[in-house]
Amino acid sequence: MNIYRTRAGLRHQFRDVLNFYYPDCLDTAVGGYVAQLDERDGHVYDTQTRHLVATARGVHNFSLGVLADGPHWCRYAAEHGLQFLSSAHWDDDRQGYDWLLEGRTPTDRTRYCYGHAFVLLAAARALQAGIPGARGELERADRVLEDRFWDSEYELYADQASSEWDLAAYRGQNANMHVCEALLAASEATGEPRFLERAYTVANRFTRDVTQATDGLLWEHYTADWEPDLSYNEDSPRHQFRPPGYQPGHHAEWAKLLALLADHRSEPWLLERARELFDAAVDLGWDDEYGGLYYTVDADGEPIVADKYGWVHTEAIGASALLSRTDDDYLEWYDRLWEHARDHLINPRYGNWYERLTRTHERDGPNHGPAVEPGYHPLTNCWLAMRVLEEAPAAFDSGRC
């Protein structure tokens, strides 16, 4: 039996990830989180860098810890991070969130929609958890996204701007996906219908309309008028944030979001498209020889970057858990993904997830850098699986293993 079909197994994994980061991630001198912990043994390799996304994800993670009745220190840790997010990262003169800090000093004030989306997500989860100041932060992040990034002509979000709010021409899938995620969380936290309506609009526009140009697959990079830029970064296949190709992980992630939207909307296309996108993720991305999902592929499923990323597999786990509520076939993928993660991607000593492995599941480096992944993906998808187990326990019935 897959232990991750049980509450105990999921909670154990959830707490392992939280415990890996706490208390070493808290900085009581500078403030905020030290997110740069070595994934092998947890030692801190950078005490000063503060990345907007890492800060926001930390607030989100510890807020989920509160919501999931996790360790008692989750509330303090969430409060600690939210205070830093709302003060050090916020640029009151230019009304936006700074991307990168050294201590409390801004070193990169580029305005990324992606980063602002994570602030909205963090504030929404913090509001659900009852963290002081969360509502004000949610309203502020929502206002910036609406006033600065929303493009009413295309009904999608722009991607980035200078510190003075000059918009770049580039448009991207990833920012819109994470705004959709944040809007869903804001809807849950506030009960305001407008958040759900906007999430639906973005999902409909991107996963149905925009993808018509690429035969239903999710391309990552676009021009200012939302035409696929198929040559974008074609000479940089390992670009950290904007690689070329199709990403199986993002197909699974959108499948997850559509399945969540289907909990609130009755349109049949939501679950139909969610299944299509998940099926595309595993059909194109699964490595039949070594197991696991590739990072990027071409339209025929040939790998461009064959590395195996932890976040890709956690998103597929969350999507398969949600889809299993209406189709037993997705339980097979849920079990297979957890098996692969247990064998290769989860640190056997601490329970945190490795960021990246080679195709044959070897670690090719320390995976250090300012833009780290502080447990947001495994925590989010463990939490979703726990919700499925609690709300629809028959979906994980061990008799169907």
mmCIF file of C-alpha atoms in Angstrom:
data_model
loop_
_atom_site.group_PDB
_atom_site.id
_atom_site.type_symbol
_atom_site.label_atom_id
_atom_site.label_comp_id
_atom_site.label_asym_id
_atom_site.label_seq_id
_atom_site.Cartn_x
_atom_site.Cartn_y
_atom_site.Cartn_z
ATOM 1 C CA MET A 1 0.000 0.000 0.000
ATOM 2 C CA ASN A 2 1.164 3.519 -0.793
ATOM 3 C CA ILE A 3 1.593 5.257 2.594
ATOM 4 C CA TYR A 4 0.837 8.567 0.884
ATOM 5 C CA ARG A 5 -2.752 7.448 0.540
ATOM 6 C CA THR A 6 -2.969 7.772 4.329
ATOM 7 C CA ARG A 7 -3.301 10.823 6.529
ATOM 8 C CA ALA A 8 -0.329 9.711 8.625
ATOM 9 C CA GLY A 9 1.942 9.297 5.602
ATOM 10 C CA LEU A 10 1.034 12.664 4.130
ATOM 11 C CA ARG A 11 1.345 14.478 7.446
ATOM 12 C CA HIS A 12 4.728 12.900 8.053
ATOM 13 C CA GLN A 13 6.019 14.175 4.696
ATOM 14 C CA PHE A 14 4.423 17.599 5.290
ATOM 15 C CA ARG A 15 6.101 17.977 8.693
ATOM 16 C CA ASP A 16 9.438 16.705 7.393
ATOM 17 C CA VAL A 17 9.603 19.573 4.902
ATOM 18 C CA LEU A 18 8.620 22.183 7.503
ATOM 19 C CA ASN A 19 11.126 20.767 9.975
ATOM 20 C CA PHE A 20 13.922 20.921 7.402
ATOM 21 C CA TYR A 21 13.605 24.715 7.184
ATOM 22 C CA TYR A 22 12.683 25.604 10.746
ATOM 23 C CA PRO A 23 14.296 27.120 12.786
ATOM 24 C CA ASP A 24 17.398 27.699 10.644
ATOM 25 C CA CYS A 25 15.449 29.737 8.101
ATOM 26 C CA LEU A 26 14.497 32.442 10.619
ATOM 27 C CA ASP A 27 16.778 35.471 10.827
ATOM 28 C CA THR A 28 15.984 37.527 13.919
ATOM 29 C CA ALA A 29 18.770 40.049 13.248
ATOM 30 C CA VAL A 30 18.180 41.144 9.648
ATOM 31 C CA GLY A 31 14.633 39.813 9.513
ATOM 32 C CA GLY A 32 12.849 37.559 7.116
ATOM 33 C CA TYR A 33 13.960 34.102 6.080
ATOM 34 C CA VAL A 34 17.324 32.602 5.231
ATOM 35 C CA ALA A 35 16.062 30.429 2.399
ATOM 36 C CA GLN A 36 19.460 29.286 1.135
ATOM 37 C CA LEU A 37 19.794 25.957 2.938
ATOM 38 C CA ASP A 38 21.842 23.247 1.295
ATOM 39 C CA GLU A 39 19.427 20.521 0.217
ATOM 40 C CA ARG A 40 21.812 17.745 1.269
ATOM 41 C CA ASP A 41 22.376 18.590 4.921
ATOM 42 C CA GLY A 42 20.614 21.880 5.623
ATOM 43 C CA HIS A 43 23.663 24.077 6.225
ATOM 44 C CA VAL A 44 23.182 27.750 5.392
ATOM 45 C CA TYR A 45 25.320 28.863 2.456
ATOM 46 C CA ASP A 46 24.017 32.448 2.090
ATOM 47 C CA THR A 47 22.791 34.476 5.062
ATOM 48 C CA GLN A 48 22.102 37.790 3.326
ATOM 49 C CA THR A 49 20.147 37.295 0.107
ATOM 50 C CA ARG A 50 16.417 37.859 0.366
ATOM 51 C CA HIS A 51 14.476 36.842 -2.757
ATOM 52 C CA LEU A 52 10.883 38.049 -3.055
ATOM 53 C CA VAL A 53 9.570 34.673 -4.163
ATOM 54 C CA ALA A 54 11.431 32.797 -1.424
ATOM 55 C CA THR A 55 10.099 35.198 1.213
ATOM 56 C CA ALA A 56 6.533 34.916 -0.049
ATOM 57 C CA ARG A 57 6.758 31.142 -0.328
ATOM 58 C CA GLY A 58 8.029 30.957 3.238
ATOM 59 C CA VAL A 59 5.008 32.897 4.503
ATOM 60 C CA HIS A 60 2.763 30.632 2.450
ATOM 61 C CA ASN A 61 4.454 27.479 3.753
ATOM 62 C CA PHE A 62 4.201 28.329 7.437
ATOM 63 C CA SER A 63 0.624 29.550 6.965
ATOM 64 C CA LEU A 64 -0.215 26.151 5.489
ATOM 65 C CA GLY A 65 1.424 24.688 8.578
ATOM 66 C CA VAL A 66 -1.087 26.584 10.707
ATOM 67 C CA LEU A 67 -3.999 25.519 8.508
ATOM 68 C CA ALA A 68 -2.900 21.876 8.613
ATOM 69 C CA ASP A 69 -2.579 21.898 12.396
ATOM 70 C CA GLY A 70 1.174 21.603 12.089
ATOM 71 C CA PRO A 71 3.849 22.455 14.661
ATOM 72 C CA HIS A 72 2.986 25.313 17.033
ATOM 73 C CA TRP A 73 5.876 27.442 15.758
ATOM 74 C CA CYS A 74 4.339 27.773 12.300
ATOM 75 C CA ARG A 75 2.261 30.764 13.407
ATOM 76 C CA TYR A 76 5.253 32.679 14.701
ATOM 77 C CA ALA A 77 7.276 31.811 11.602
ATOM 78 C CA ALA A 78 4.473 33.027 9.300
ATOM 79 C CA GLU A 79 4.107 36.274 11.259
ATOM 80 C CA HIS A 80 7.866 36.808 11.141
ATOM 81 C CA GLY A 81 8.005 36.427 7.365
ATOM 82 C CA LEU A 82 4.928 38.511 6.624
ATOM 83 C CA GLN A 83 6.313 41.428 8.601
ATOM 84 C CA PHE A 84 9.508 41.371 6.525
ATOM 85 C CA LEU A 85 7.593 40.975 3.275
ATOM 86 C CA SER A 86 5.383 43.966 4.004
ATOM 87 C CA SER A 87 8.225 46.242 5.099
ATOM 88 C CA ALA A 88 11.589 45.314 3.560
ATOM 89 C CA HIS A 89 10.368 44.076 0.152
ATOM 90 C CA TRP A 90 7.783 46.820 -0.317
ATOM 91 C CA ASP A 91 8.932 49.976 -2.136
ATOM 92 C CA ASP A 92 6.569 52.639 -0.894
ATOM 93 C CA ASP A 93 7.870 55.337 -3.263
ATOM 94 C CA ARG A 94 7.276 53.299 -6.419
ATOM 95 C CA GLN A 95 4.451 51.121 -5.082
ATOM 96 C CA GLY A 96 5.777 47.681 -5.860
ATOM 97 C CA TYR A 97 7.677 44.747 -4.377
ATOM 98 C CA ASP A 98 11.449 44.624 -4.804
ATOM 99 C CA TRP A 99 12.724 41.418 -6.358
ATOM 100 C CA LEU A 100 16.070 40.974 -4.592
ATOM 101 C CA LEU A 101 17.590 42.323 -1.385
ATOM 102 C CA GLU A 102 20.957 42.059 0.291
ATOM 103 C CA GLY A 103 19.877 42.061 3.890
ATOM 104 C CA ARG A 104 17.313 44.843 3.760
ATOM 105 C CA THR A 105 18.976 46.767 0.916
ATOM 106 C CA PRO A 106 17.395 46.428 -2.555
ATOM 107 C CA THR A 107 19.762 45.126 -5.236
ATOM 108 C CA ASP A 108 17.192 44.413 -7.973
ATOM 109 C CA ARG A 109 13.966 46.390 -8.179
ATOM 110 C CA THR A 110 12.604 44.797 -11.323
ATOM 111 C CA ARG A 111 8.859 44.307 -10.961
ATOM 112 C CA TYR A 112 7.918 40.747 -11.827
ATOM 113 C CA CYS A 113 4.292 39.708 -12.045
ATOM 114 C CA TYR A 114 5.442 36.255 -10.920
ATOM 115 C CA GLY A 115 6.789 37.699 -7.676
ATOM 116 C CA HIS A 116 3.698 39.805 -7.017
ATOM 117 C CA ALA A 117 1.553 36.716 -7.608
ATOM 118 C CA PHE A 118 3.382 34.924 -4.822
ATOM 119 C CA VAL A 119 2.826 37.865 -2.483
ATOM 120 C CA LEU A 120 -0.912 37.589 -3.156
ATOM 121 C CA LEU A 121 -0.760 33.827 -2.565
ATOM 122 C CA ALA A 122 1.193 34.258 0.670
ATOM 123 C CA ALA A 123 -1.172 36.919 1.969
ATOM 124 C CA ALA A 124 -4.218 34.808 1.114
ATOM 125 C CA ARG A 125 -2.918 31.769 2.994
ATOM 126 C CA ALA A 126 -1.827 33.985 5.887
ATOM 127 C CA LEU A 127 -5.319 35.495 6.020
ATOM 128 C CA GLN A 128 -6.835 32.017 6.158
ATOM 129 C CA ALA A 129 -4.431 31.200 8.990
ATOM 130 C CA GLY A 130 -5.372 34.342 10.924
ATOM 131 C CA ILE A 131 -1.957 36.012 10.661
ATOM 132 C CA PRO A 132 -2.108 39.742 11.625
ATOM 133 C CA GLY A 133 -1.659 42.137 8.705
ATOM 134 C CA ALA A 134 -2.516 39.557 6.060
ATOM 135 C CA ARG A 135 -5.661 41.260 4.764
ATOM 136 C CA GLY A 136 -3.877 44.539 4.178
ATOM 137 C CA GLU A 137 -1.075 42.767 2.324
ATOM 138 C CA LEU A 138 -3.576 40.873 0.194
ATOM 139 C CA GLU A 139 -5.333 44.092 -0.759
ATOM 140 C CA ARG A 140 -2.046 45.802 -1.604
ATOM 141 C CA ALA A 141 -0.750 42.958 -3.774
ATOM 142 C CA ASP A 142 -4.118 42.694 -5.509
ATOM 143 C CA ARG A 143 -4.100 46.418 -6.260
ATOM 144 C CA VAL A 144 -0.632 46.316 -7.829
ATOM 145 C CA LEU A 145 -1.486 43.302 -9.975
ATOM 146 C CA GLU A 146 -4.686 44.953 -11.137
ATOM 147 C CA ASP A 147 -3.285 48.422 -11.778
ATOM 148 C CA ARG A 148 0.123 47.519 -13.199
ATOM 149 C CA PHE A 149 0.036 44.063 -14.786
ATOM 150 C CA TRP A 150 -3.527 43.325 -15.898
ATOM 151 C CA ASP A 151 -4.039 43.788 -19.643
ATOM 152 C CA SER A 152 -7.770 44.130 -20.223
ATOM 153 C CA GLU A 153 -7.358 43.897 -24.003
ATOM 154 C CA TYR A 154 -6.013 40.341 -23.850
ATOM 155 C CA GLU A 155 -7.473 39.420 -20.436
ATOM 156 C CA LEU A 156 -4.089 38.180 -19.246
ATOM 157 C CA TYR A 157 -1.232 39.588 -17.193
ATOM 158 C CA ALA A 158 1.942 41.271 -18.427
ATOM 159 C CA ASP A 159 5.156 39.755 -17.158
ATOM 160 C CA GLN A 160 7.601 42.363 -15.914
ATOM 161 C CA ALA A 161 8.386 46.049 -15.626
ATOM 162 C CA SER A 162 11.212 48.302 -14.583
ATOM 163 C CA SER A 163 11.290 49.816 -11.110
ATOM 164 C CA GLU A 164 9.557 52.853 -12.653
ATOM 165 C CA TRP A 165 6.850 50.625 -14.138
ATOM 166 C CA ASP A 166 7.839 50.597 -17.791
ATOM 167 C CA LEU A 167 6.402 47.304 -19.068
ATOM 168 C CA ALA A 168 8.566 44.908 -21.064
ATOM 169 C CA ALA A 169 7.219 43.398 -24.283
ATOM 170 C CA TYR A 170 7.725 39.799 -23.119
ATOM 171 C CA ARG A 171 4.625 37.856 -22.047
ATOM 172 C CA GLY A 172 4.802 34.569 -20.214
ATOM 173 C CA GLN A 173 2.769 31.538 -19.268
ATOM 174 C CA ASN A 174 4.301 31.117 -15.828
ATOM 175 C CA ALA A 175 3.258 34.451 -14.373
ATOM 176 C CA ASN A 176 -0.349 33.941 -15.456
ATOM 177 C CA MET A 177 -0.442 30.432 -14.031
ATOM 178 C CA HIS A 178 0.734 31.625 -10.631
ATOM 179 C CA VAL A 179 -1.619 34.605 -10.612
ATOM 180 C CA CYS A 180 -4.431 32.137 -11.282
ATOM 181 C CA GLU A 181 -3.261 30.062 -8.322
ATOM 182 C CA ALA A 182 -3.095 33.148 -6.103
ATOM 183 C CA LEU A 183 -6.539 34.326 -7.187
ATOM 184 C CA LEU A 184 -8.009 30.949 -6.244
ATOM 185 C CA ALA A 185 -6.402 31.242 -2.809
ATOM 186 C CA ALA A 186 -7.661 34.823 -2.440
ATOM 187 C CA SER A 187 -11.148 33.629 -3.301
ATOM 188 C CA GLU A 188 -10.947 30.979 -0.588
ATOM 189 C CA ALA A 189 -9.559 33.458 1.948
ATOM 190 C CA THR A 190 -11.992 36.319 1.346
ATOM 191 C CA GLY A 191 -15.088 34.772 -0.219
ATOM 192 C CA GLU A 192 -15.077 37.607 -2.775
ATOM 193 C CA PRO A 193 -16.470 36.364 -6.127
ATOM 194 C CA ARG A 194 -14.289 38.684 -8.190
ATOM 195 C CA PHE A 195 -11.184 36.649 -7.423
ATOM 196 C CA LEU A 196 -12.786 33.445 -8.652
ATOM 197 C CA GLU A 197 -14.113 35.200 -11.758
ATOM 198 C CA ARG A 198 -10.674 36.513 -12.651
ATOM 199 C CA ALA A 199 -9.050 33.116 -12.042
ATOM 200 C CA TYR A 200 -11.606 31.568 -14.389
ATOM 201 C CA THR A 201 -10.975 34.244 -17.034
ATOM 202 C CA VAL A 202 -7.205 33.699 -16.973
ATOM 203 C CA ALA A 203 -7.557 29.912 -17.069
ATOM 204 C CA ASN A 204 -10.037 30.038 -19.929
ATOM 205 C CA ARG A 205 -7.992 32.497 -21.968
ATOM 206 C CA PHE A 206 -4.704 30.715 -21.560
ATOM 207 C CA THR A 207 -5.531 27.013 -21.523
ATOM 208 C CA ARG A 208 -8.199 27.173 -24.239
ATOM 209 C CA ASP A 209 -7.688 30.246 -26.414
ATOM 210 C CA VAL A 210 -3.949 30.921 -26.408
ATOM 211 C CA THR A 211 -3.039 27.245 -26.739
ATOM 212 C CA GLN A 212 -4.932 26.898 -30.003
ATOM 213 C CA ALA A 213 -1.781 28.181 -31.704
ATOM 214 C CA THR A 214 0.249 25.237 -30.345
ATOM 215 C CA ASP A 215 -2.232 22.368 -30.802
ATOM 216 C CA GLY A 216 -3.436 22.569 -27.237
ATOM 217 C CA LEU A 217 0.005 22.366 -25.621
ATOM 218 C CA LEU A 218 1.252 25.050 -23.256
ATOM 219 C CA TRP A 219 4.055 27.125 -24.730
ATOM 220 C CA GLU A 220 5.952 29.278 -22.246
ATOM 221 C CA HIS A 221 6.950 32.471 -24.109
ATOM 222 C CA TYR A 222 4.939 35.045 -26.047
ATOM 223 C CA THR A 223 5.111 38.404 -27.772
ATOM 224 C CA ALA A 224 3.275 41.458 -26.476
ATOM 225 C CA ASP A 225 0.174 40.490 -28.495
ATOM 226 C CA TRP A 226 0.242 36.908 -27.196
ATOM 227 C CA GLU A 227 1.655 35.167 -30.226
ATOM 228 C CA PRO A 228 3.914 32.196 -29.348
ATOM 229 C CA ASP A 229 7.593 33.144 -29.568
ATOM 230 C CA LEU A 230 8.800 29.695 -30.580
ATOM 231 C CA SER A 231 12.443 30.739 -30.925
ATOM 232 C CA TYR A 232 12.700 32.365 -27.505
ATOM 233 C CA ASN A 233 15.921 31.316 -25.732
ATOM 234 C CA GLU A 234 16.405 28.450 -28.172
ATOM 235 C CA ASP A 235 20.153 28.885 -27.680
ATOM 236 C CA SER A 236 19.813 28.642 -23.885
ATOM 237 C CA PRO A 237 18.062 25.330 -23.196
ATOM 238 C CA ARG A 238 19.112 25.403 -19.533
ATOM 239 C CA HIS A 239 17.994 28.945 -18.830
ATOM 240 C CA GLN A 240 17.021 28.976 -15.155
ATOM 241 C CA PHE A 241 13.699 30.793 -15.484
ATOM 242 C CA ARG A 242 12.750 30.846 -19.167
ATOM 243 C CA PRO A 243 13.895 27.689 -20.937
ATOM 244 C CA PRO A 244 12.608 26.900 -24.424
ATOM 245 C CA GLY A 245 10.291 23.967 -25.031
ATOM 246 C CA TYR A 246 7.212 22.508 -23.402
ATOM 247 C CA GLN A 247 7.314 21.821 -19.674
ATOM 248 C CA PRO A 248 5.450 18.694 -18.501
ATOM 249 C CA GLY A 249 5.460 20.145 -14.989
ATOM 250 C CA HIS A 250 3.468 23.180 -16.051
ATOM 251 C CA HIS A 251 0.956 21.008 -17.896
ATOM 252 C CA ALA A 252 0.423 19.109 -14.639
ATOM 253 C CA GLU A 253 0.270 22.335 -12.650
ATOM 254 C CA TRP A 254 -2.421 23.806 -14.890
ATOM 255 C CA ALA A 255 -4.317 20.501 -14.642
ATOM 256 C CA LYS A 256 -4.275 20.954 -10.870
ATOM 257 C CA LEU A 257 -5.575 24.529 -11.090
ATOM 258 C CA LEU A 258 -8.371 23.586 -13.492
ATOM 259 C CA ALA A 259 -9.408 20.749 -11.170
ATOM 260 C CA LEU A 260 -9.543 23.260 -8.293
ATOM 261 C CA LEU A 261 -11.596 25.667 -10.400
ATOM 262 C CA ALA A 262 -13.998 22.822 -11.187
ATOM 263 C CA ASP A 263 -14.807 22.681 -7.465
ATOM 264 C CA HIS A 264 -16.420 26.118 -7.852
ATOM 265 C CA ARG A 265 -17.631 26.190 -11.448
ATOM 266 C CA SER A 266 -19.872 23.696 -13.232
ATOM 267 C CA GLU A 267 -18.573 24.091 -16.798
ATOM 268 C CA PRO A 268 -17.628 20.603 -18.063
ATOM 269 C CA TRP A 269 -14.597 21.865 -19.975
ATOM 270 C CA LEU A 270 -12.650 22.476 -16.760
ATOM 271 C CA LEU A 271 -12.227 18.813 -15.812
ATOM 272 C CA GLU A 272 -12.021 17.742 -19.453
ATOM 273 C CA ARG A 273 -9.148 20.133 -20.083
ATOM 274 C CA ALA A 274 -7.512 19.224 -16.765
ATOM 275 C CA ARG A 275 -7.401 15.580 -17.844
ATOM 276 C CA GLU A 276 -6.049 16.524 -21.277
ATOM 277 C CA LEU A 277 -3.235 18.554 -19.759
ATOM 278 C CA PHE A 278 -2.288 15.918 -17.215
ATOM 279 C CA ASP A 279 -2.345 13.256 -19.906
ATOM 280 C CA ALA A 280 -0.116 15.457 -22.079
ATOM 281 C CA ALA A 281 2.295 15.886 -19.166
ATOM 282 C CA VAL A 282 2.834 12.168 -18.711
ATOM 283 C CA ASP A 283 2.526 11.192 -22.378
ATOM 284 C CA LEU A 284 5.163 13.715 -23.452
ATOM 285 C CA GLY A 285 7.217 13.842 -20.300
ATOM 286 C CA TRP A 286 7.519 10.408 -18.726
ATOM 287 C CA ASP A 287 10.913 8.787 -19.162
ATOM 288 C CA ASP A 288 10.148 5.153 -19.980
ATOM 289 C CA GLU A 289 13.775 4.108 -19.558
ATOM 290 C CA TYR A 290 14.750 5.693 -16.240
ATOM 291 C CA GLY A 291 11.426 6.858 -14.840
ATOM 292 C CA GLY A 292 10.361 10.320 -13.832
ATOM 293 C CA LEU A 293 9.243 13.342 -15.799
ATOM 294 C CA TYR A 294 11.579 15.309 -18.045
ATOM 295 C CA TYR A 295 12.032 19.019 -17.429
ATOM 296 C CA THR A 296 11.492 20.235 -21.008
ATOM 297 C CA VAL A 297 10.496 18.484 -24.226
ATOM 298 C CA ASP A 298 9.650 19.317 -27.811
ATOM 299 C CA ALA A 299 6.177 18.834 -29.254
ATOM 300 C CA ASP A 300 6.899 15.159 -29.972
ATOM 301 C CA GLY A 301 8.076 14.434 -26.441
ATOM 302 C CA GLU A 302 11.778 14.313 -27.256
ATOM 303 C CA PRO A 303 13.629 15.673 -24.229
ATOM 304 C CA ILE A 304 15.383 19.011 -24.521
ATOM 305 C CA VAL A 305 16.507 18.982 -20.897
ATOM 306 C CA ALA A 306 16.095 15.466 -19.519
ATOM 307 C CA ASP A 307 16.814 16.419 -15.896
ATOM 308 C CA LYS A 308 14.307 15.417 -13.228
ATOM 309 C CA TYR A 309 13.116 18.326 -11.067
ATOM 310 C CA GLY A 310 11.462 17.799 -7.719
ATOM 311 C CA TRP A 311 8.796 20.458 -8.254
ATOM 312 C CA VAL A 312 7.605 18.822 -11.483
ATOM 313 C CA HIS A 313 6.771 15.596 -9.674
ATOM 314 C CA THR A 314 5.061 17.289 -6.728
ATOM 315 C CA GLU A 315 2.769 19.191 -9.095
ATOM 316 C CA ALA A 316 1.872 15.983 -10.891
ATOM 317 C CA ILE A 317 1.148 14.387 -7.509
ATOM 318 C CA GLY A 318 -1.237 17.219 -6.584
ATOM 319 C CA ALA A 319 -2.978 17.065 -9.956
ATOM 320 C CA SER A 320 -3.373 13.284 -9.893
ATOM 321 C CA ALA A 321 -4.780 13.427 -6.349
ATOM 322 C CA LEU A 322 -7.450 15.905 -7.409
ATOM 323 C CA LEU A 323 -8.281 14.093 -10.633
ATOM 324 C CA SER A 324 -8.558 10.760 -8.805
ATOM 325 C CA ARG A 325 -11.776 12.005 -7.214
ATOM 326 C CA THR A 326 -13.605 11.391 -10.478
ATOM 327 C CA ASP A 327 -11.368 8.898 -12.308
ATOM 328 C CA ASP A 328 -9.593 5.947 -10.667
ATOM 329 C CA ASP A 329 -6.982 5.816 -13.422
ATOM 330 C CA TYR A 330 -5.205 8.822 -11.929
ATOM 331 C CA LEU A 331 -4.548 6.895 -8.713
ATOM 332 C CA GLU A 332 -2.097 4.774 -10.671
ATOM 333 C CA TRP A 333 -0.145 7.883 -11.542
ATOM 334 C CA TYR A 334 -0.426 9.155 -7.977
ATOM 335 C CA ASP A 335 1.163 5.945 -6.712
ATOM 336 C CA ARG A 336 3.810 5.844 -9.432
ATOM 337 C CA LEU A 337 4.851 9.450 -8.829
ATOM 338 C CA TRP A 338 5.176 8.956 -5.078
ATOM 339 C CA GLU A 339 7.195 5.788 -5.627
ATOM 340 C CA HIS A 340 9.558 7.645 -7.927
ATOM 341 C CA ALA A 341 9.865 10.531 -5.480
ATOM 342 C CA ARG A 342 10.577 8.234 -2.551
ATOM 343 C CA ASP A 343 13.239 6.360 -4.506
ATOM 344 C CA HIS A 344 15.005 9.389 -5.964
ATOM 345 C CA LEU A 345 13.789 12.883 -5.123
ATOM 346 C CA ILE A 346 13.158 12.930 -1.369
ATOM 347 C CA ASN A 347 16.228 13.302 0.822
ATOM 348 C CA PRO A 348 16.171 10.039 2.825
ATOM 349 C CA ARG A 349 17.763 11.683 5.854
ATOM 350 C CA TYR A 350 15.686 14.844 6.229
ATOM 351 C CA GLY A 351 12.595 14.441 4.052
ATOM 352 C CA ASN A 352 13.120 17.595 1.988
ATOM 353 C CA TRP A 353 13.059 17.371 -1.805
ATOM 354 C CA TYR A 354 16.043 17.726 -4.097
ATOM 355 C CA GLU A 355 15.688 20.515 -6.620
ATOM 356 C CA ARG A 356 17.207 18.746 -9.608
ATOM 357 C CA LEU A 357 18.713 15.396 -10.595
ATOM 358 C CA THR A 358 20.194 14.190 -13.863
ATOM 359 C CA ARG A 359 18.166 11.954 -16.136
ATOM 360 C CA THR A 360 19.654 8.926 -14.389
ATOM 361 C CA HIS A 361 18.916 10.414 -10.942
ATOM 362 C CA GLU A 362 22.359 11.584 -9.959
ATOM 363 C CA ARG A 363 22.988 14.862 -8.193
ATOM 364 C CA ASP A 364 25.131 16.977 -10.510
ATOM 365 C CA GLY A 365 25.841 19.870 -8.165
ATOM 366 C CA PRO A 366 24.874 21.580 -4.910
ATOM 367 C CA ASN A 367 21.932 23.490 -6.524
ATOM 368 C CA HIS A 368 22.915 26.728 -4.788
ATOM 369 C CA GLY A 369 21.691 30.165 -5.745
ATOM 370 C CA PRO A 370 19.498 33.066 -4.618
ATOM 371 C CA ALA A 371 16.354 31.774 -6.355
ATOM 372 C CA VAL A 372 15.742 28.714 -4.214
ATOM 373 C CA GLU A 373 12.685 26.504 -3.760
ATOM 374 C CA PRO A 374 12.004 26.520 0.019
ATOM 375 C CA GLY A 375 9.574 23.607 0.080
ATOM 376 C CA TYR A 376 6.599 25.373 -1.488
ATOM 377 C CA HIS A 377 5.824 22.698 -4.095
ATOM 378 C CA PRO A 378 5.911 19.593 -1.857
ATOM 379 C CA LEU A 379 4.047 21.359 0.953
ATOM 380 C CA THR A 380 1.332 22.684 -1.354
ATOM 381 C CA ASN A 381 0.671 19.340 -2.959
ATOM 382 C CA CYS A 382 0.849 17.337 0.268
ATOM 383 C CA TRP A 383 -1.726 19.755 1.640
ATOM 384 C CA LEU A 384 -3.958 19.266 -1.399
ATOM 385 C CA ALA A 385 -3.662 15.493 -1.116
ATOM 386 C CA MET A 386 -4.601 15.735 2.567
ATOM 387 C CA ARG A 387 -7.661 17.773 1.592
ATOM 388 C CA VAL A 388 -8.681 15.134 -0.953
ATOM 389 C CA LEU A 389 -8.270 12.453 1.683
ATOM 390 C CA GLU A 390 -10.403 14.379 4.176
ATOM 391 C CA GLU A 391 -13.099 15.539 1.753
ATOM 392 C CA ALA A 392 -13.325 12.433 -0.458
ATOM 393 C CA PRO A 393 -11.739 9.567 1.496
ATOM 394 C CA ALA A 394 -13.108 6.948 -0.907
ATOM 395 C CA ALA A 395 -10.764 8.311 -3.578
ATOM 396 C CA PHE A 396 -7.787 6.979 -1.612
ATOM 397 C CA ASP A 397 -9.454 3.784 -0.443
ATOM 398 C CA SER A 398 -6.600 1.359 0.176
ATOM 399 C CA GLY A 399 -8.766 -1.453 -1.167
ATOM 400 C CA ARG A 400 -8.314 0.022 -4.625
ATOM 401 C CA CYS A 401 -4.517 -0.105 -4.516
#
